[in-house]
Coordinates of C-alpha atoms and ligand atoms in Angstrom, one line a residue:
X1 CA -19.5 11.4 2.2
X2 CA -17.6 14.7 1.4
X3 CA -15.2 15.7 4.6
X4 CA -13.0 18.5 5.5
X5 CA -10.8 19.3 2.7
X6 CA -7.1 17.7 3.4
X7 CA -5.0 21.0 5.5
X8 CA -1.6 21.0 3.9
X9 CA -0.2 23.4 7.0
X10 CA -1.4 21.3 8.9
X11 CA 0.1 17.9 7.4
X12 CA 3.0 19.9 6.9
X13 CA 3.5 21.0 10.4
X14 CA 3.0 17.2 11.9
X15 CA 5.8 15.9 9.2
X16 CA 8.5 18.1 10.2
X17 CA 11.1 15.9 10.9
X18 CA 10.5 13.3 8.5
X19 CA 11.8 12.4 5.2
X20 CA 8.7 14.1 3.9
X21 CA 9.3 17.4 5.2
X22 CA 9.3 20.0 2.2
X23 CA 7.8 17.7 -0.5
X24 CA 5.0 17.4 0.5
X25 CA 2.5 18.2 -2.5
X26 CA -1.5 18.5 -2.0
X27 CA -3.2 19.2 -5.4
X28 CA -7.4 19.0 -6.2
X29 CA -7.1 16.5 -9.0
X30 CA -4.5 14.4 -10.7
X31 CA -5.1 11.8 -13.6
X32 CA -3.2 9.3 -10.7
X33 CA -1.1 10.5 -8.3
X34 CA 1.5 7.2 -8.9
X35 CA 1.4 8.4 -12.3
X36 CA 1.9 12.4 -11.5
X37 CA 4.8 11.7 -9.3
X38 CA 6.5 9.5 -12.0
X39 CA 6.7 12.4 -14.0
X40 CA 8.1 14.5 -11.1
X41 CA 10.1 11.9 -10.6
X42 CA 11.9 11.8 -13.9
X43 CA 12.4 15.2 -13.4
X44 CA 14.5 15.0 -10.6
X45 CA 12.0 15.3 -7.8
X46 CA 13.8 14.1 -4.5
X47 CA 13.5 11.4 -2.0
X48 CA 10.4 11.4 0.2
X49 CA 8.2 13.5 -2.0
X50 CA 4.8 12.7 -1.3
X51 CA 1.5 13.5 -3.9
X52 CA -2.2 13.9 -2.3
X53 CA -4.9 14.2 -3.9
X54 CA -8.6 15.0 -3.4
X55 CA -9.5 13.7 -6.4
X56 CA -8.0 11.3 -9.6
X57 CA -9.2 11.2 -13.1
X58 CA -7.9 7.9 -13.8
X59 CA -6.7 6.0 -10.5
X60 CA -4.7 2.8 -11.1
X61 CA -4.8 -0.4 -9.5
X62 CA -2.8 -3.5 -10.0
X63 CA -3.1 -5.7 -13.4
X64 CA -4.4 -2.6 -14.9
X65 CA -7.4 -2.3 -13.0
X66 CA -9.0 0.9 -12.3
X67 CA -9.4 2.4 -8.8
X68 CA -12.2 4.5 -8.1
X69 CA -13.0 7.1 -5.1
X70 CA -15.5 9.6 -4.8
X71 CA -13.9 13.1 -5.2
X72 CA -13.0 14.3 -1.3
X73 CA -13.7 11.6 0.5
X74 CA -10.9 9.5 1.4
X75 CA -6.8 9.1 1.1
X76 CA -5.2 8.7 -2.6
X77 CA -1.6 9.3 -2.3
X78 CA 1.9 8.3 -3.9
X79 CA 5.0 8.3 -2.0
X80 CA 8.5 8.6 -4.0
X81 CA 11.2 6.8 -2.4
X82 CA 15.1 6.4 -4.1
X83 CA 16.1 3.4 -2.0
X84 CA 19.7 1.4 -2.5
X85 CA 17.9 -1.7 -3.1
X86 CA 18.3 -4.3 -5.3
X87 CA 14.9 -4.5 -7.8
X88 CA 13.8 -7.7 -7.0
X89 CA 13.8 -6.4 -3.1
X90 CA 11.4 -3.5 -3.9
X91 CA 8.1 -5.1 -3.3
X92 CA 9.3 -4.7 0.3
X93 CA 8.5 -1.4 0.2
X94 CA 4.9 -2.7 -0.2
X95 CA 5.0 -4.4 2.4
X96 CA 6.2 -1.3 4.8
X97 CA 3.3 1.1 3.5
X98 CA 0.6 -2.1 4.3
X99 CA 2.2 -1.9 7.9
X100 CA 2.2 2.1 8.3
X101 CA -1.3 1.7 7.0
X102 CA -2.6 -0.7 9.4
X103 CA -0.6 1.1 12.2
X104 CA -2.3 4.4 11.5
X105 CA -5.6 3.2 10.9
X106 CA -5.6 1.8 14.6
X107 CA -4.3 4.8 15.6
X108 CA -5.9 7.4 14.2
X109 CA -9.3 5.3 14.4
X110 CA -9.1 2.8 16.6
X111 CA -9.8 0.0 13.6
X112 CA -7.9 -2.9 13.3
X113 CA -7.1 -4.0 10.1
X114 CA -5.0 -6.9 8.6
X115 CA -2.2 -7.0 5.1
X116 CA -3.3 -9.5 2.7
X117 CA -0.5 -10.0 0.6
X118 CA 0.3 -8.8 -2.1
X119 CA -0.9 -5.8 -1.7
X120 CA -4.4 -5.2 -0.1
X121 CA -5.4 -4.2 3.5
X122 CA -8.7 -5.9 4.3
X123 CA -11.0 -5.4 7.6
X124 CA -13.4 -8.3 8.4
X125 CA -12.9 -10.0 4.8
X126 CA -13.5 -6.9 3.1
X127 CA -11.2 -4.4 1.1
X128 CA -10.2 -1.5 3.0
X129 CA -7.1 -0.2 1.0
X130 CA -4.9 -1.4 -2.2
X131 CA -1.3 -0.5 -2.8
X132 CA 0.3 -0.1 -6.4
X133 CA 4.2 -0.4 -6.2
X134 CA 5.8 1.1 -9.4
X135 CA 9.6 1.5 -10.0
X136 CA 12.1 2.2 -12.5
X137 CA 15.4 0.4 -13.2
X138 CA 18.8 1.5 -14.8
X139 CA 21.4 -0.6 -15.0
X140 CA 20.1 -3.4 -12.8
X141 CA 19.5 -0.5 -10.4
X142 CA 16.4 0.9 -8.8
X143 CA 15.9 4.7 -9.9
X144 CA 13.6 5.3 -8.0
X145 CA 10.1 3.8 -6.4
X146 CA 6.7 4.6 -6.0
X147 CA 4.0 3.7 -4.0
X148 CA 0.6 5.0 -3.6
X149 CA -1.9 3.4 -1.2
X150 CA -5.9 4.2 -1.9
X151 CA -7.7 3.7 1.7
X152 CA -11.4 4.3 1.7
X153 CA -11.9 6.5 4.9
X154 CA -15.6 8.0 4.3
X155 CA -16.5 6.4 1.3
X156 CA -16.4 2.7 -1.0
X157 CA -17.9 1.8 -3.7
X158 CA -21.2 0.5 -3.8
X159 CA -21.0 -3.8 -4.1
X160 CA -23.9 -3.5 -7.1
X161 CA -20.9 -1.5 -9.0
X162 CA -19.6 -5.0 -10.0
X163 CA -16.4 -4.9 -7.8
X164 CA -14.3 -8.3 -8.1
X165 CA -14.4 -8.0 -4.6
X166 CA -16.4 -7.0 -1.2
X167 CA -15.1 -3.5 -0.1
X168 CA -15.1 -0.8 3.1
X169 CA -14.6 1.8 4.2
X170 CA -13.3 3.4 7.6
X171 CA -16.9 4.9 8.2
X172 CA -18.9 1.9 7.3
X173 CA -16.9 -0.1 10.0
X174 CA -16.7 2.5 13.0
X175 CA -20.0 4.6 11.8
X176 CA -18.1 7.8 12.2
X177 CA -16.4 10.3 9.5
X178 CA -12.9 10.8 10.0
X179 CA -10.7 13.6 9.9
X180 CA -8.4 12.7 6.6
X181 CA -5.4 15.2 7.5
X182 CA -4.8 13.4 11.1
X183 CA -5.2 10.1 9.8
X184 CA -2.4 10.4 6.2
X185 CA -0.2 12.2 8.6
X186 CA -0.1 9.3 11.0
X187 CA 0.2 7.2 7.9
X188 CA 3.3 8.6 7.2
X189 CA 4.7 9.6 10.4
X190 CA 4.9 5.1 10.6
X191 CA 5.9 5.2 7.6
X192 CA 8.6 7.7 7.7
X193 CA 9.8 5.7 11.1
X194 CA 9.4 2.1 9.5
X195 CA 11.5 2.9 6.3
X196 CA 14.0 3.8 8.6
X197 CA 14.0 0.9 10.8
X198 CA 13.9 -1.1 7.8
X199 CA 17.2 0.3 5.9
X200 CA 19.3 1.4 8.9
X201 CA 18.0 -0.7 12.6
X202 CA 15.7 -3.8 12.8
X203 CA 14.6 -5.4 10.2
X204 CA 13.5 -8.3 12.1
X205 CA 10.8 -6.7 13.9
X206 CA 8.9 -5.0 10.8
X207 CA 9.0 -8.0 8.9
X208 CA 7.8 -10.1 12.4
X209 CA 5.1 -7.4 12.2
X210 CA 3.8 -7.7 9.1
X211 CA 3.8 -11.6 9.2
X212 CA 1.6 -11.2 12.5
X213 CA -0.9 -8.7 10.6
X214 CA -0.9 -10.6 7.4
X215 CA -4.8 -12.6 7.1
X216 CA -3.4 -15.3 4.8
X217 CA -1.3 -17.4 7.0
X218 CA -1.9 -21.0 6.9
X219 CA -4.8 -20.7 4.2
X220 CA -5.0 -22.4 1.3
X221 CA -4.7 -20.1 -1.8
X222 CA -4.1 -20.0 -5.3
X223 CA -2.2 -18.0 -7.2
X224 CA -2.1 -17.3 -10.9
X225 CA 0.2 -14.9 -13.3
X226 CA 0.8 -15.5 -16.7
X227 CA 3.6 -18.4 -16.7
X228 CA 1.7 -20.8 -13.9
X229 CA -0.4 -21.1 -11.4
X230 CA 0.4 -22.6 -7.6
X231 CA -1.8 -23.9 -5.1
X232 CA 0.0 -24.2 -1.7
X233 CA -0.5 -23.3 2.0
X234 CA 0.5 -20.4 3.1
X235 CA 3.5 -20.6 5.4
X236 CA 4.7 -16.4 5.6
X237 CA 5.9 -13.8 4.3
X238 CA 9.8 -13.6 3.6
X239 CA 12.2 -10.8 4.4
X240 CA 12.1 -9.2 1.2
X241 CA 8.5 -8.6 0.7
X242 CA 8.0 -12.1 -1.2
X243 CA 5.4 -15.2 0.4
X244 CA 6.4 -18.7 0.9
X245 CA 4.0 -21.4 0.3
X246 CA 4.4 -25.4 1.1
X247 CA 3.0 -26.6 -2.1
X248 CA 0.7 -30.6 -2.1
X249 CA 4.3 -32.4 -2.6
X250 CA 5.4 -30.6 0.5
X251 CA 7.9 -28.4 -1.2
X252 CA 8.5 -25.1 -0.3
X253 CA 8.3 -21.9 -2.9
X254 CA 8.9 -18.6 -2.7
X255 CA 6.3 -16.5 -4.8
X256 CA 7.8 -12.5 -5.5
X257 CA 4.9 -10.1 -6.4
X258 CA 4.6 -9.0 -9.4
X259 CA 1.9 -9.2 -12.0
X260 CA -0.2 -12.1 -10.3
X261 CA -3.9 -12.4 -8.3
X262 CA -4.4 -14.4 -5.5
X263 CA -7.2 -16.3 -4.6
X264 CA -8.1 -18.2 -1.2
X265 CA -9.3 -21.9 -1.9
Ligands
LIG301 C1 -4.9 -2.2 -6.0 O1 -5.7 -2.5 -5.1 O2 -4.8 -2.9 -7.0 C2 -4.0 -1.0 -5.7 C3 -4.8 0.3 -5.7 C4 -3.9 1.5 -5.5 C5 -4.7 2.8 -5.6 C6 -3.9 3.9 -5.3 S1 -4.8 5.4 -5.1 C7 -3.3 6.4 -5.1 C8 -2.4 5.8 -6.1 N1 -2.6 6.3 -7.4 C9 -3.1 5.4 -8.2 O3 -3.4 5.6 -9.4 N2 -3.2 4.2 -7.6 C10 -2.7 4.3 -6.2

């Protein structure tokens, strides 16, 4: 259901302050706005630019999947971040968007929502939001990161389209359409404030937060990539954005994301 286009004055005017004030960039339609700001990116675009869009041509999802969203109806954005991280650290980052996005949508909506790792945000077992993390490495160094969450606020796709999984959106759960401006800029006002907690105060409490939102504790999953596959219990999720698992001989592993699917047992 088409809402109120997103106000860029008036996005603007709630970031000042915040690492996205002056960058922020609201365009019509973009092939996919990870893919738009990797351009801008390589072209010297700065820290804390952020992409909206109403619309994408060809949205991207994890394992190459497609991500689709009815033009004007809910949030597709991308986030560029040039974090002094080491790479194997930056699905981290991941993890802080999942928590701004679970901390806005309560706020801005009054839904709760959960993080199921790697990368999803779901609302009574179904998908409310995916993340895509991209980045790009010199010299064993991170260049730069991206990360673009998709949230269905007024609209999801239909369950006959063949989704892999069940989806919703912020309308089907509370009934009522939601204003897409206040709810992205709350997005980012927690995540503006959580990036900074994360690389300069308390890292302890973000990662204590996103363990007690995550919907996967203590279930039994399975999860595949293309060297192996693990079954194990689901114990948390570490410090740097990975998950530890007890697998059946009672050992413990630590699973980084990367390009795997998880499955609950
Ligand atoms: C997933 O569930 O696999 C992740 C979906 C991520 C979709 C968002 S929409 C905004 C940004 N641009 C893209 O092309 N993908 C991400």
């Amino acid at each position: 259901m088409k809402t109120a286009p997103i106000n860029k004055d008036l996005l603007i005017s709630y970031l000042s302050g915040s690492m996205f004030e002056g960058n922020v960039i609201v365009s019509q339609t973009v092939d996919s706005t990870n893919r738009a700001l990797k351009r801008l990116a390589s072209e010297g675009a700065p820290h804390g630019t952020v992409l909206v869009t109403e619309e994408q041509t060809a949205g991207r999802g994890r394992l190459d999947r497609k991500w689709t969203s009815s033009p004007g109806t809910n949030l597709l954005f991308s986030v560029l971040l040039r974090p002094e991280m080491k790479a194997d650290q930056v699905f981290v980052l991941t993890m802080i968007m999942a928590l701004a996005a679970v901390d806005g949508v309560k706020q801005a909506c009054s839904l709760s929502a959960r993080i199921k790792w790697p990368n999803d945000i779901y609302v009574d077992n179904r998908k409310l939001a995916g993340i895509l993390t991209e980045f790009s490495v010199k010299n064993k160094k991170l260049v730069y990161v991206i990360t673009g969450l998709g949230l269905n606020v007024n609209w999801c796709p239909e369950d006959r389209q063949g989704m892999r999984y069940p989806c919703t959106s912020i309308l089907k759960r509370i009934g009522k359409k939601i204003d897409r401006t206040e709810l992205l800029a709350s997005i980012l006002q927690n995540l503006d404030a959580d990036y900074k907690k994360f690389f300069f105060e308390k890292k302890e409490a973000l990662y204590k937060r996103w363990n007690s939102l995550s919907c996967i504790t203590g279930k039994q999953v399975v999860i595949k990539s293309n060297e192996q596959t693990i079954e194990g219990e689901v114990l948390k999720i570490g410090i740097d954005g990975s998950l530890i698992i007890k697998t059946s001989d009672n050992q413990e592993q630590k699973i980084l994301c990367g390009d795997l699917s998880l499955s609950l047992v």
